[in-house]
């Protein structure tokens, strides 16, 4: 099992050079059964990582480019009248895949963004009063451009909360970028790579995640972190119980990738910011405050005793 994880990570790191920590977080997110949000500038490898994840796991992959004129039906599907049968028939949209890449999700209008809410939370979509189940496993990997760029519509808190993690790739270092410039095109490399892990092995990993032991003391540690976000005055609202559950889920998956059957405080700390930062809004009680939620959460981690 651990070897399968290593093989998957090695293959992804051969495509996304110099970003091993972010690649590991992405793998952990999918093993934990969560949806992934990748936020960064255009051109740093967000879409490439998303596509490589799906290909490495051999999952059915669909990409939707989110634009301002995208309609909800373009994602979920539409009912079309069949003249021969004299009835409406539902034609599934691209959401009926195992991995949906919502590329530049914040360039679509809020109405189109909300079309994913039911799919991400319930694993189904509803059309004309009928519910349609989505394939298993089902993941949304969304890429997002910085909110200060033109033509973006910020995701509402309700949708941000559906993503288990948010990660950022950032610029590559000099040596990694040198390797990119001198090497083969990333798309060409992806076309030659095979499946690093079978679907059965991946589903087994997901099942095993739920069996990773979490001690009472570790639960207390997570509760203390949650309380710090709620009562510190640093955030407009603190961690919700759903965020605490997500933190446990991600910490279990991280421990599994480390080859352990129990969660340590270090596992919680490793996933704390990717799991929690996008769910919290910095309070504007102090004039001139410029800290991000990630910066403030890092302070909470440092000040909270294990």
PDB file of C-alpha atoms in Angstrom:
ATOM      1  CA  UNK A   1       0.000   0.000   0.000  1.00  0.00           C
ATOM      2  CA  UNK A   2       2.752   2.426   0.935  1.00  0.00           C
ATOM      3  CA  UNK A   3       4.606   1.463  -2.255  1.00  0.00           C
ATOM      4  CA  UNK A   4       1.525   2.367  -4.318  1.00  0.00           C
ATOM      5  CA  UNK A   5       1.510   5.830  -2.756  1.00  0.00           C
ATOM      6  CA  UNK A   6       5.223   6.264  -3.441  1.00  0.00           C
ATOM      7  CA  UNK A   7       4.791   5.207  -7.072  1.00  0.00           C
ATOM      8  CA  UNK A   8       1.934   7.687  -7.513  1.00  0.00           C
ATOM      9  CA  UNK A   9       3.917  10.532  -5.944  1.00  0.00           C
ATOM     10  CA  UNK A  10       7.027   9.782  -7.997  1.00  0.00           C
ATOM     11  CA  UNK A  11       5.054   9.864 -11.226  1.00  0.00           C
ATOM     12  CA  UNK A  12       3.383  13.149 -10.354  1.00  0.00           C
ATOM     13  CA  UNK A  13       6.695  14.699  -9.293  1.00  0.00           C
ATOM     14  CA  UNK A  14       8.154  13.801 -12.689  1.00  0.00           C
ATOM     15  CA  UNK A  15       5.482  16.006 -14.266  1.00  0.00           C
ATOM     16  CA  UNK A  16       5.271  18.810 -11.678  1.00  0.00           C
ATOM     17  CA  UNK A  17       8.929  19.482 -10.962  1.00  0.00           C
ATOM     18  CA  UNK A  18      10.068  20.975  -7.666  1.00  0.00           C
ATOM     19  CA  UNK A  19       6.653  20.932  -5.966  1.00  0.00           C
ATOM     20  CA  UNK A  20       6.812  17.736  -3.900  1.00  0.00           C
ATOM     21  CA  UNK A  21       5.025  19.213  -0.812  1.00  0.00           C
ATOM     22  CA  UNK A  22       2.086  20.439  -2.894  1.00  0.00           C
ATOM     23  CA  UNK A  23       1.918  17.159  -4.816  1.00  0.00           C
ATOM     24  CA  UNK A  24       1.773  15.234  -1.546  1.00  0.00           C
ATOM     25  CA  UNK A  25      -1.052  17.428  -0.266  1.00  0.00           C
ATOM     26  CA  UNK A  26      -2.989  16.843  -3.492  1.00  0.00           C
ATOM     27  CA  UNK A  27      -2.553  13.074  -3.159  1.00  0.00           C
ATOM     28  CA  UNK A  28      -3.606  13.201   0.496  1.00  0.00           C
ATOM     29  CA  UNK A  29      -6.711  15.193  -0.436  1.00  0.00           C
ATOM     30  CA  UNK A  30      -7.893  12.592  -2.934  1.00  0.00           C
ATOM     31  CA  UNK A  31      -7.078   9.659  -0.662  1.00  0.00           C
ATOM     32  CA  UNK A  32      -9.162  11.373   2.021  1.00  0.00           C
ATOM     33  CA  UNK A  33     -12.037  11.536  -0.471  1.00  0.00           C
ATOM     34  CA  UNK A  34     -12.097  15.319  -0.647  1.00  0.00           C
ATOM     35  CA  UNK A  35     -12.315  17.921  -3.387  1.00  0.00           C
ATOM     36  CA  UNK A  36      -9.245  20.025  -4.170  1.00  0.00           C
ATOM     37  CA  UNK A  37      -8.931  23.750  -4.928  1.00  0.00           C
ATOM     38  CA  UNK A  38      -5.687  24.927  -6.531  1.00  0.00           C
ATOM     39  CA  UNK A  39      -5.287  28.704  -6.410  1.00  0.00           C
ATOM     40  CA  UNK A  40      -2.471  30.509  -8.159  1.00  0.00           C
ATOM     41  CA  UNK A  41      -1.377  32.634 -11.076  1.00  0.00           C
ATOM     42  CA  UNK A  42      -1.987  31.346 -14.618  1.00  0.00           C
ATOM     43  CA  UNK A  43       0.796  29.248 -16.069  1.00  0.00           C
ATOM     44  CA  UNK A  44       2.324  27.675 -12.949  1.00  0.00           C
ATOM     45  CA  UNK A  45       0.977  24.145 -13.531  1.00  0.00           C
ATOM     46  CA  UNK A  46      -2.469  24.055 -11.882  1.00  0.00           C
ATOM     47  CA  UNK A  47      -4.227  22.384 -14.820  1.00  0.00           C
ATOM     48  CA  UNK A  48      -1.270  20.089 -15.486  1.00  0.00           C
ATOM     49  CA  UNK A  49      -1.309  18.785 -11.903  1.00  0.00           C
ATOM     50  CA  UNK A  50      -5.064  18.198 -12.063  1.00  0.00           C
ATOM     51  CA  UNK A  51      -4.828  16.250 -15.310  1.00  0.00           C
ATOM     52  CA  UNK A  52      -1.821  14.254 -14.097  1.00  0.00           C
ATOM     53  CA  UNK A  53      -3.678  13.223 -10.919  1.00  0.00           C
ATOM     54  CA  UNK A  54      -6.594  11.829 -12.908  1.00  0.00           C
ATOM     55  CA  UNK A  55      -4.380  10.039 -15.435  1.00  0.00           C
ATOM     56  CA  UNK A  56      -2.142   8.528 -12.751  1.00  0.00           C
ATOM     57  CA  UNK A  57      -5.172   7.006 -11.035  1.00  0.00           C
ATOM     58  CA  UNK A  58      -6.779   5.829 -14.287  1.00  0.00           C
ATOM     59  CA  UNK A  59      -9.988   7.722 -13.548  1.00  0.00           C
ATOM     60  CA  UNK A  60     -12.461   9.036 -16.107  1.00  0.00           C
ATOM     61  CA  UNK A  61     -11.526  12.678 -16.591  1.00  0.00           C
ATOM     62  CA  UNK A  62     -13.492  15.662 -17.888  1.00  0.00           C
ATOM     63  CA  UNK A  63     -12.347  19.260 -18.132  1.00  0.00           C
ATOM     64  CA  UNK A  64     -14.694  22.236 -18.177  1.00  0.00           C
ATOM     65  CA  UNK A  65     -13.343  25.691 -18.901  1.00  0.00           C
ATOM     66  CA  UNK A  66     -15.315  28.063 -16.705  1.00  0.00           C
ATOM     67  CA  UNK A  67     -16.150  31.318 -18.478  1.00  0.00           C
ATOM     68  CA  UNK A  68     -18.578  34.176 -17.891  1.00  0.00           C
ATOM     69  CA  UNK A  69     -21.124  32.737 -20.361  1.00  0.00           C
ATOM     70  CA  UNK A  70     -21.101  29.195 -18.906  1.00  0.00           C
ATOM     71  CA  UNK A  71     -24.582  27.973 -17.890  1.00  0.00           C
ATOM     72  CA  UNK A  72     -25.398  25.475 -15.105  1.00  0.00           C
ATOM     73  CA  UNK A  73     -26.814  23.060 -17.707  1.00  0.00           C
ATOM     74  CA  UNK A  74     -23.432  23.103 -19.476  1.00  0.00           C
ATOM     75  CA  UNK A  75     -22.073  21.352 -16.383  1.00  0.00           C
ATOM     76  CA  UNK A  76     -24.897  19.160 -15.100  1.00  0.00           C
ATOM     77  CA  UNK A  77     -26.681  18.234 -18.338  1.00  0.00           C
ATOM     78  CA  UNK A  78     -30.022  18.987 -19.931  1.00  0.00           C
ATOM     79  CA  UNK A  79     -33.329  17.281 -20.703  1.00  0.00           C
ATOM     80  CA  UNK A  80     -34.140  17.043 -24.426  1.00  0.00           C
ATOM     81  CA  UNK A  81     -37.535  16.123 -25.851  1.00  0.00           C
ATOM     82  CA  UNK A  82     -37.545  12.841 -27.797  1.00  0.00           C
ATOM     83  CA  UNK A  83     -40.145  13.086 -30.535  1.00  0.00           C
ATOM     84  CA  UNK A  84     -40.311   9.337 -31.136  1.00  0.00           C
ATOM     85  CA  UNK A  85     -40.945   8.473 -27.500  1.00  0.00           C
ATOM     86  CA  UNK A  86     -42.872  11.676 -26.799  1.00  0.00           C
ATOM     87  CA  UNK A  87     -40.950  12.281 -23.591  1.00  0.00           C
ATOM     88  CA  UNK A  88     -38.003  14.212 -22.228  1.00  0.00           C
ATOM     89  CA  UNK A  89     -34.679  12.392 -21.902  1.00  0.00           C
ATOM     90  CA  UNK A  90     -31.844  13.544 -19.696  1.00  0.00           C
ATOM     91  CA  UNK A  91     -28.494  14.018 -21.424  1.00  0.00           C
ATOM     92  CA  UNK A  92     -25.710  13.929 -18.768  1.00  0.00           C
ATOM     93  CA  UNK A  93     -23.237  16.791 -18.697  1.00  0.00           C
ATOM     94  CA  UNK A  94     -19.472  16.673 -18.068  1.00  0.00           C
ATOM     95  CA  UNK A  95     -20.011  16.439 -14.294  1.00  0.00           C
ATOM     96  CA  UNK A  96     -20.735  12.718 -14.830  1.00  0.00           C
ATOM     97  CA  UNK A  97     -17.099  11.695 -14.593  1.00  0.00           C
ATOM     98  CA  UNK A  98     -14.825  10.480 -11.816  1.00  0.00           C
ATOM     99  CA  UNK A  99     -12.622  13.578 -11.916  1.00  0.00           C
ATOM    100  CA  UNK A 100     -14.088  16.892 -13.019  1.00  0.00           C
ATOM    101  CA  UNK A 101     -11.527  19.607 -13.622  1.00  0.00           C
ATOM    102  CA  UNK A 102     -13.288  22.935 -13.105  1.00  0.00           C
ATOM    103  CA  UNK A 103     -10.668  25.102 -14.773  1.00  0.00           C
ATOM    104  CA  UNK A 104     -10.576  28.739 -13.626  1.00  0.00           C
ATOM    105  CA  UNK A 105     -13.747  28.198 -11.619  1.00  0.00           C
ATOM    106  CA  UNK A 106     -13.902  31.798 -10.426  1.00  0.00           C
ATOM    107  CA  UNK A 107     -14.251  33.131 -13.975  1.00  0.00           C
ATOM    108  CA  UNK A 108     -17.831  31.814 -14.147  1.00  0.00           C
ATOM    109  CA  UNK A 109     -20.815  33.609 -12.650  1.00  0.00           C
ATOM    110  CA  UNK A 110     -22.068  32.609  -9.183  1.00  0.00           C
ATOM    111  CA  UNK A 111     -25.086  30.865 -10.749  1.00  0.00           C
ATOM    112  CA  UNK A 112     -22.828  28.508 -12.721  1.00  0.00           C
ATOM    113  CA  UNK A 113     -20.485  28.020  -9.756  1.00  0.00           C
ATOM    114  CA  UNK A 114     -23.433  26.916  -7.621  1.00  0.00           C
ATOM    115  CA  UNK A 115     -24.262  24.130 -10.075  1.00  0.00           C
ATOM    116  CA  UNK A 116     -21.488  22.123  -8.424  1.00  0.00           C
ATOM    117  CA  UNK A 117     -22.735  22.457  -4.842  1.00  0.00           C
ATOM    118  CA  UNK A 118     -25.062  19.436  -4.818  1.00  0.00           C
ATOM    119  CA  UNK A 119     -22.586  17.337  -6.795  1.00  0.00           C
ATOM    120  CA  UNK A 120     -19.741  18.062  -4.368  1.00  0.00           C
ATOM    121  CA  UNK A 121     -21.778  17.495  -1.223  1.00  0.00           C
ATOM    122  CA  UNK A 122     -24.228  14.730  -2.165  1.00  0.00           C
ATOM    123  CA  UNK A 123     -22.545  12.958  -5.088  1.00  0.00           C
ATOM    124  CA  UNK A 124     -25.599  13.567  -7.264  1.00  0.00           C
ATOM    125  CA  UNK A 125     -27.315  16.221  -9.335  1.00  0.00           C
ATOM    126  CA  UNK A 126     -31.014  16.991  -9.644  1.00  0.00           C
ATOM    127  CA  UNK A 127     -32.700  17.873 -12.933  1.00  0.00           C
ATOM    128  CA  UNK A 128     -36.434  18.255 -13.534  1.00  0.00           C
ATOM    129  CA  UNK A 129     -37.172  16.852 -10.100  1.00  0.00           C
ATOM    130  CA  UNK A 130     -35.137  13.684 -10.665  1.00  0.00           C
ATOM    131  CA  UNK A 131     -31.866  12.868  -8.868  1.00  0.00           C
ATOM    132  CA  UNK A 132     -29.029  11.325 -10.853  1.00  0.00           C
ATOM    133  CA  UNK A 133     -26.152   9.630  -9.036  1.00  0.00           C
ATOM    134  CA  UNK A 134     -22.590  10.475 -10.050  1.00  0.00           C
ATOM    135  CA  UNK A 135     -19.879   7.848 -10.637  1.00  0.00           C
ATOM    136  CA  UNK A 136     -17.728   6.630  -7.760  1.00  0.00           C
ATOM    137  CA  UNK A 137     -15.248   7.884  -6.850  1.00  0.00           C
ATOM    138  CA  UNK A 138     -16.143  11.474  -7.722  1.00  0.00           C
ATOM    139  CA  UNK A 139     -13.745  14.372  -7.288  1.00  0.00           C
ATOM    140  CA  UNK A 140     -13.823  18.020  -8.238  1.00  0.00           C
ATOM    141  CA  UNK A 141     -10.402  19.518  -8.805  1.00  0.00           C
ATOM    142  CA  UNK A 142     -10.882  23.234  -9.341  1.00  0.00           C
ATOM    143  CA  UNK A 143      -8.286  25.791 -10.345  1.00  0.00           C
ATOM    144  CA  UNK A 144      -8.726  29.422  -9.375  1.00  0.00           C
ATOM    145  CA  UNK A 145      -6.960  32.607 -10.391  1.00  0.00           C
ATOM    146  CA  UNK A 146      -6.157  35.265  -7.768  1.00  0.00           C
ATOM    147  CA  UNK A 147      -9.218  37.386  -6.978  1.00  0.00           C
ATOM    148  CA  UNK A 148      -7.460  40.636  -7.937  1.00  0.00           C
ATOM    149  CA  UNK A 149      -7.316  39.586 -11.593  1.00  0.00           C
ATOM    150  CA  UNK A 150      -9.892  40.939 -14.033  1.00  0.00           C
ATOM    151  CA  UNK A 151     -13.016  38.898 -14.765  1.00  0.00           C
ATOM    152  CA  UNK A 152     -13.068  36.845 -11.563  1.00  0.00           C
ATOM    153  CA  UNK A 153     -16.053  36.153  -9.302  1.00  0.00           C
ATOM    154  CA  UNK A 154     -15.048  35.120  -5.754  1.00  0.00           C
ATOM    155  CA  UNK A 155     -16.376  31.763  -4.627  1.00  0.00           C
ATOM    156  CA  UNK A 156     -18.944  32.069  -1.826  1.00  0.00           C
ATOM    157  CA  UNK A 157     -18.114  30.638   1.598  1.00  0.00           C
ATOM    158  CA  UNK A 158     -20.643  27.818   1.115  1.00  0.00           C
ATOM    159  CA  UNK A 159     -18.754  26.538  -1.906  1.00  0.00           C
ATOM    160  CA  UNK A 160     -15.269  27.077  -0.491  1.00  0.00           C
ATOM    161  CA  UNK A 161     -16.359  24.914   2.436  1.00  0.00           C
ATOM    162  CA  UNK A 162     -16.986  21.997   0.039  1.00  0.00           C
ATOM    163  CA  UNK A 163     -13.288  21.812  -0.801  1.00  0.00           C
ATOM    164  CA  UNK A 164     -11.309  19.691   1.634  1.00  0.00           C
ATOM    165  CA  UNK A 165      -8.081  21.523   0.793  1.00  0.00           C
ATOM    166  CA  UNK A 166      -6.790  24.592  -0.962  1.00  0.00           C
ATOM    167  CA  UNK A 167      -3.193  24.575  -2.144  1.00  0.00           C
ATOM    168  CA  UNK A 168      -0.985  26.957  -4.094  1.00  0.00           C
ATOM    169  CA  UNK A 169       1.886  25.926  -6.355  1.00  0.00           C
ATOM    170  CA  UNK A 170       3.801  29.185  -6.657  1.00  0.00           C
ATOM    171  CA  UNK A 171       6.716  29.886  -8.975  1.00  0.00           C
ATOM    172  CA  UNK A 172       9.269  27.088  -9.451  1.00  0.00           C
ATOM    173  CA  UNK A 173      12.766  27.630  -8.148  1.00  0.00           C
ATOM    174  CA  UNK A 174      15.561  28.310 -10.618  1.00  0.00           C
ATOM    175  CA  UNK A 175      16.721  24.703 -11.003  1.00  0.00           C
ATOM    176  CA  UNK A 176      13.183  23.366 -11.406  1.00  0.00           C
ATOM    177  CA  UNK A 177      12.406  25.964 -14.062  1.00  0.00           C
ATOM    178  CA  UNK A 178      15.683  25.148 -15.817  1.00  0.00           C
ATOM    179  CA  UNK A 179      14.606  21.494 -15.969  1.00  0.00           C
ATOM    180  CA  UNK A 180      11.243  22.559 -17.374  1.00  0.00           C
ATOM    181  CA  UNK A 181      12.855  24.674 -20.087  1.00  0.00           C
ATOM    182  CA  UNK A 182      15.336  21.987 -21.110  1.00  0.00           C
ATOM    183  CA  UNK A 183      12.985  18.994 -20.818  1.00  0.00           C
ATOM    184  CA  UNK A 184      10.084  17.667 -22.843  1.00  0.00           C
ATOM    185  CA  UNK A 185       6.715  19.364 -22.943  1.00  0.00           C
ATOM    186  CA  UNK A 186       4.614  18.363 -19.909  1.00  0.00           C
ATOM    187  CA  UNK A 187       1.660  17.338 -22.076  1.00  0.00           C
ATOM    188  CA  UNK A 188       3.894  15.089 -24.156  1.00  0.00           C
ATOM    189  CA  UNK A 189       5.180  13.447 -20.973  1.00  0.00           C
ATOM    190  CA  UNK A 190       1.646  12.926 -19.666  1.00  0.00           C
ATOM    191  CA  UNK A 191       0.632  11.180 -22.880  1.00  0.00           C
ATOM    192  CA  UNK A 192       3.371   8.612 -22.321  1.00  0.00           C
ATOM    193  CA  UNK A 193       2.757   7.905 -18.635  1.00  0.00           C
ATOM    194  CA  UNK A 194       0.604   5.018 -17.476  1.00  0.00           C
ATOM    195  CA  UNK A 195      -1.557   4.389 -14.448  1.00  0.00           C
ATOM    196  CA  UNK A 196       0.458   4.493 -11.240  1.00  0.00           C
ATOM    197  CA  UNK A 197      -2.270   2.918  -9.105  1.00  0.00           C
ATOM    198  CA  UNK A 198      -5.252   0.755  -9.994  1.00  0.00           C
ATOM    199  CA  UNK A 199      -8.769   1.831  -9.092  1.00  0.00           C
ATOM    200  CA  UNK A 200      -9.133  -1.107  -6.680  1.00  0.00           C
ATOM    201  CA  UNK A 201      -5.903  -0.157  -4.913  1.00  0.00           C
ATOM    202  CA  UNK A 202      -7.038   3.456  -4.660  1.00  0.00           C
ATOM    203  CA  UNK A 203     -10.433   2.491  -3.217  1.00  0.00           C
ATOM    204  CA  UNK A 204      -8.666   0.239  -0.714  1.00  0.00           C
ATOM    205  CA  UNK A 205      -6.529   3.204   0.358  1.00  0.00           C
ATOM    206  CA  UNK A 206      -9.628   5.294   0.909  1.00  0.00           C
ATOM    207  CA  UNK A 207     -11.212   2.575   3.037  1.00  0.00           C
ATOM    208  CA  UNK A 208      -8.016   2.174   5.030  1.00  0.00           C
ATOM    209  CA  UNK A 209      -7.973   5.902   5.808  1.00  0.00           C
ATOM    210  CA  UNK A 210     -11.093   5.553   7.930  1.00  0.00           C
ATOM    211  CA  UNK A 211      -9.362   2.916  10.069  1.00  0.00           C
ATOM    212  CA  UNK A 212      -6.421   5.123  11.057  1.00  0.00           C
ATOM    213  CA  UNK A 213      -6.537   5.541  14.830  1.00  0.00           C
ATOM    214  CA  UNK A 214      -7.155   8.974  16.358  1.00  0.00           C
ATOM    215  CA  UNK A 215      -6.556   9.161  20.131  1.00  0.00           C
ATOM    216  CA  UNK A 216      -8.653  11.169  22.582  1.00  0.00           C
ATOM    217  CA  UNK A 217      -5.693  13.465  23.274  1.00  0.00           C
ATOM    218  CA  UNK A 218      -5.361  14.207  19.585  1.00  0.00           C
ATOM    219  CA  UNK A 219      -9.068  15.012  19.380  1.00  0.00           C
ATOM    220  CA  UNK A 220      -8.550  17.417  22.288  1.00  0.00           C
ATOM    221  CA  UNK A 221      -5.684  19.049  20.376  1.00  0.00           C
ATOM    222  CA  UNK A 222      -7.934  19.587  17.342  1.00  0.00           C
ATOM    223  CA  UNK A 223     -10.690  20.979  19.566  1.00  0.00           C
ATOM    224  CA  UNK A 224      -8.188  23.412  21.092  1.00  0.00           C
ATOM    225  CA  UNK A 225      -7.135  24.599  17.632  1.00  0.00           C
ATOM    226  CA  UNK A 226     -10.771  25.038  16.631  1.00  0.00           C
ATOM    227  CA  UNK A 227     -11.507  27.012  19.797  1.00  0.00           C
ATOM    228  CA  UNK A 228      -8.529  29.278  19.125  1.00  0.00           C
ATOM    229  CA  UNK A 229      -9.938  30.223  15.706  1.00  0.00           C
ATOM    230  CA  UNK A 230     -13.352  30.957  17.268  1.00  0.00           C
ATOM    231  CA  UNK A 231     -12.318  33.012  20.287  1.00  0.00           C
ATOM    232  CA  UNK A 232      -9.102  34.748  19.242  1.00  0.00           C
ATOM    233  CA  UNK A 233     -10.867  37.614  17.481  1.00  0.00           C
ATOM    234  CA  UNK A 234      -8.614  37.104  14.458  1.00  0.00           C
ATOM    235  CA  UNK A 235     -11.371  35.761  12.211  1.00  0.00           C
ATOM    236  CA  UNK A 236     -14.891  36.852  11.359  1.00  0.00           C
ATOM    237  CA  UNK A 237     -16.071  33.305  12.073  1.00  0.00           C
ATOM    238  CA  UNK A 238     -14.098  30.389  13.478  1.00  0.00           C
ATOM    239  CA  UNK A 239     -13.797  26.786  12.352  1.00  0.00           C
ATOM    240  CA  UNK A 240     -17.107  25.003  11.936  1.00  0.00           C
ATOM    241  CA  UNK A 241     -17.607  21.401  13.093  1.00  0.00           C
ATOM    242  CA  UNK A 242     -17.405  20.428   9.417  1.00  0.00           C
ATOM    243  CA  UNK A 243     -13.951  22.003   9.256  1.00  0.00           C
ATOM    244  CA  UNK A 244     -12.882  20.025  12.344  1.00  0.00           C
ATOM    245  CA  UNK A 245     -14.142  16.804  10.739  1.00  0.00           C
ATOM    246  CA  UNK A 246     -12.253  17.678   7.562  1.00  0.00           C
ATOM    247  CA  UNK A 247      -9.090  18.217   9.598  1.00  0.00           C
ATOM    248  CA  UNK A 248      -9.399  14.753  11.159  1.00  0.00           C
ATOM    249  CA  UNK A 249     -10.082  13.208   7.753  1.00  0.00           C
ATOM    250  CA  UNK A 250      -7.047  14.861   6.142  1.00  0.00           C
ATOM    251  CA  UNK A 251      -4.754  14.065   9.100  1.00  0.00           C
ATOM    252  CA  UNK A 252      -5.700  10.391   8.825  1.00  0.00           C
ATOM    253  CA  UNK A 253      -4.861  10.363   5.134  1.00  0.00           C
ATOM    254  CA  UNK A 254      -1.533  12.115   5.813  1.00  0.00           C
ATOM    255  CA  UNK A 255      -0.649   9.522   8.455  1.00  0.00           C
ATOM    256  CA  UNK A 256      -1.469   6.760   5.975  1.00  0.00           C
ATOM    257  CA  UNK A 257       0.902   8.217   3.384  1.00  0.00           C
ATOM    258  CA  UNK A 258       3.573   8.238   6.078  1.00  0.00           C
ATOM    259  CA  UNK A 259       3.033   4.500   6.599  1.00  0.00           C
ATOM    260  CA  UNK A 260       1.464   4.772  10.055  1.00  0.00           C
ATOM    261  CA  UNK A 261      -1.789   3.371  11.479  1.00  0.00           C
ATOM    262  CA  UNK A 262      -2.304   6.263  13.911  1.00  0.00           C
ATOM    263  CA  UNK A 263      -2.371  10.050  13.751  1.00  0.00           C
ATOM    264  CA  UNK A 264       0.303  12.219  15.372  1.00  0.00           C
ATOM    265  CA  UNK A 265       0.115  15.955  16.139  1.00  0.00           C
ATOM    266  CA  UNK A 266       2.582  16.473  13.288  1.00  0.00           C
ATOM    267  CA  UNK A 267       0.005  15.061  10.864  1.00  0.00           C
ATOM    268  CA  UNK A 268      -2.583  17.587  12.025  1.00  0.00           C
ATOM    269  CA  UNK A 269      -0.057  20.408  11.734  1.00  0.00           C
ATOM    270  CA  UNK A 270       0.918  19.330   8.197  1.00  0.00           C
ATOM    271  CA  UNK A 271      -2.624  19.668   6.857  1.00  0.00           C
ATOM    272  CA  UNK A 272      -4.007  22.367   9.177  1.00  0.00           C
ATOM    273  CA  UNK A 273      -3.466  25.388   6.928  1.00  0.00           C
ATOM    274  CA  UNK A 274      -4.466  23.731   3.589  1.00  0.00           C
ATOM    275  CA  UNK A 275      -7.658  22.413   5.204  1.00  0.00           C
ATOM    276  CA  UNK A 276      -8.675  25.455   7.254  1.00  0.00           C
ATOM    277  CA  UNK A 277      -7.302  28.663   5.678  1.00  0.00           C
ATOM    278  CA  UNK A 278      -9.803  28.926   2.811  1.00  0.00           C
ATOM    279  CA  UNK A 279     -12.743  28.472   5.205  1.00  0.00           C
ATOM    280  CA  UNK A 280     -11.914  31.491   7.397  1.00  0.00           C
ATOM    281  CA  UNK A 281     -12.170  35.194   6.747  1.00  0.00           C
ATOM    282  CA  UNK A 282      -9.778  37.565   8.511  1.00  0.00           C
ATOM    283  CA  UNK A 283     -11.609  39.926  10.863  1.00  0.00           C
ATOM    284  CA  UNK A 284     -11.318  43.592   9.914  1.00  0.00           C
ATOM    285  CA  UNK A 285     -11.389  44.824  13.493  1.00  0.00           C
ATOM    286  CA  UNK A 286      -7.844  46.199  13.340  1.00  0.00           C
ATOM    287  CA  UNK A 287      -7.135  49.046  10.981  1.00  0.00           C
ATOM    288  CA  UNK A 288      -4.451  48.310   8.461  1.00  0.00           C
ATOM    289  CA  UNK A 289      -4.396  44.564   9.143  1.00  0.00           C
ATOM    290  CA  UNK A 290      -2.743  42.858   6.191  1.00  0.00           C
ATOM    291  CA  UNK A 291      -2.243  39.301   7.443  1.00  0.00           C
ATOM    292  CA  UNK A 292      -3.752  36.451   5.480  1.00  0.00           C
ATOM    293  CA  UNK A 293      -5.728  33.660   7.110  1.00  0.00           C
ATOM    294  CA  UNK A 294      -2.771  31.322   6.521  1.00  0.00           C
ATOM    295  CA  UNK A 295      -0.416  33.667   8.394  1.00  0.00           C
ATOM    296  CA  UNK A 296      -2.779  33.916  11.360  1.00  0.00           C
ATOM    297  CA  UNK A 297      -3.344  30.165  11.448  1.00  0.00           C
ATOM    298  CA  UNK A 298       0.409  29.647  11.497  1.00  0.00           C
ATOM    299  CA  UNK A 299       0.550  31.832  14.608  1.00  0.00           C
ATOM    300  CA  UNK A 300      -2.200  29.767  16.220  1.00  0.00           C
ATOM    301  CA  UNK A 301      -0.260  26.586  15.513  1.00  0.00           C
ATOM    302  CA  UNK A 302       2.856  28.047  17.125  1.00  0.00           C
ATOM    303  CA  UNK A 303       0.991  29.258  20.218  1.00  0.00           C
ATOM    304  CA  UNK A 304      -1.144  26.160  20.809  1.00  0.00           C
ATOM    305  CA  UNK A 305       0.444  23.586  23.097  1.00  0.00           C
ATOM    306  CA  UNK A 306       0.429  19.976  21.947  1.00  0.00           C
TER     307      UNK A 306
END
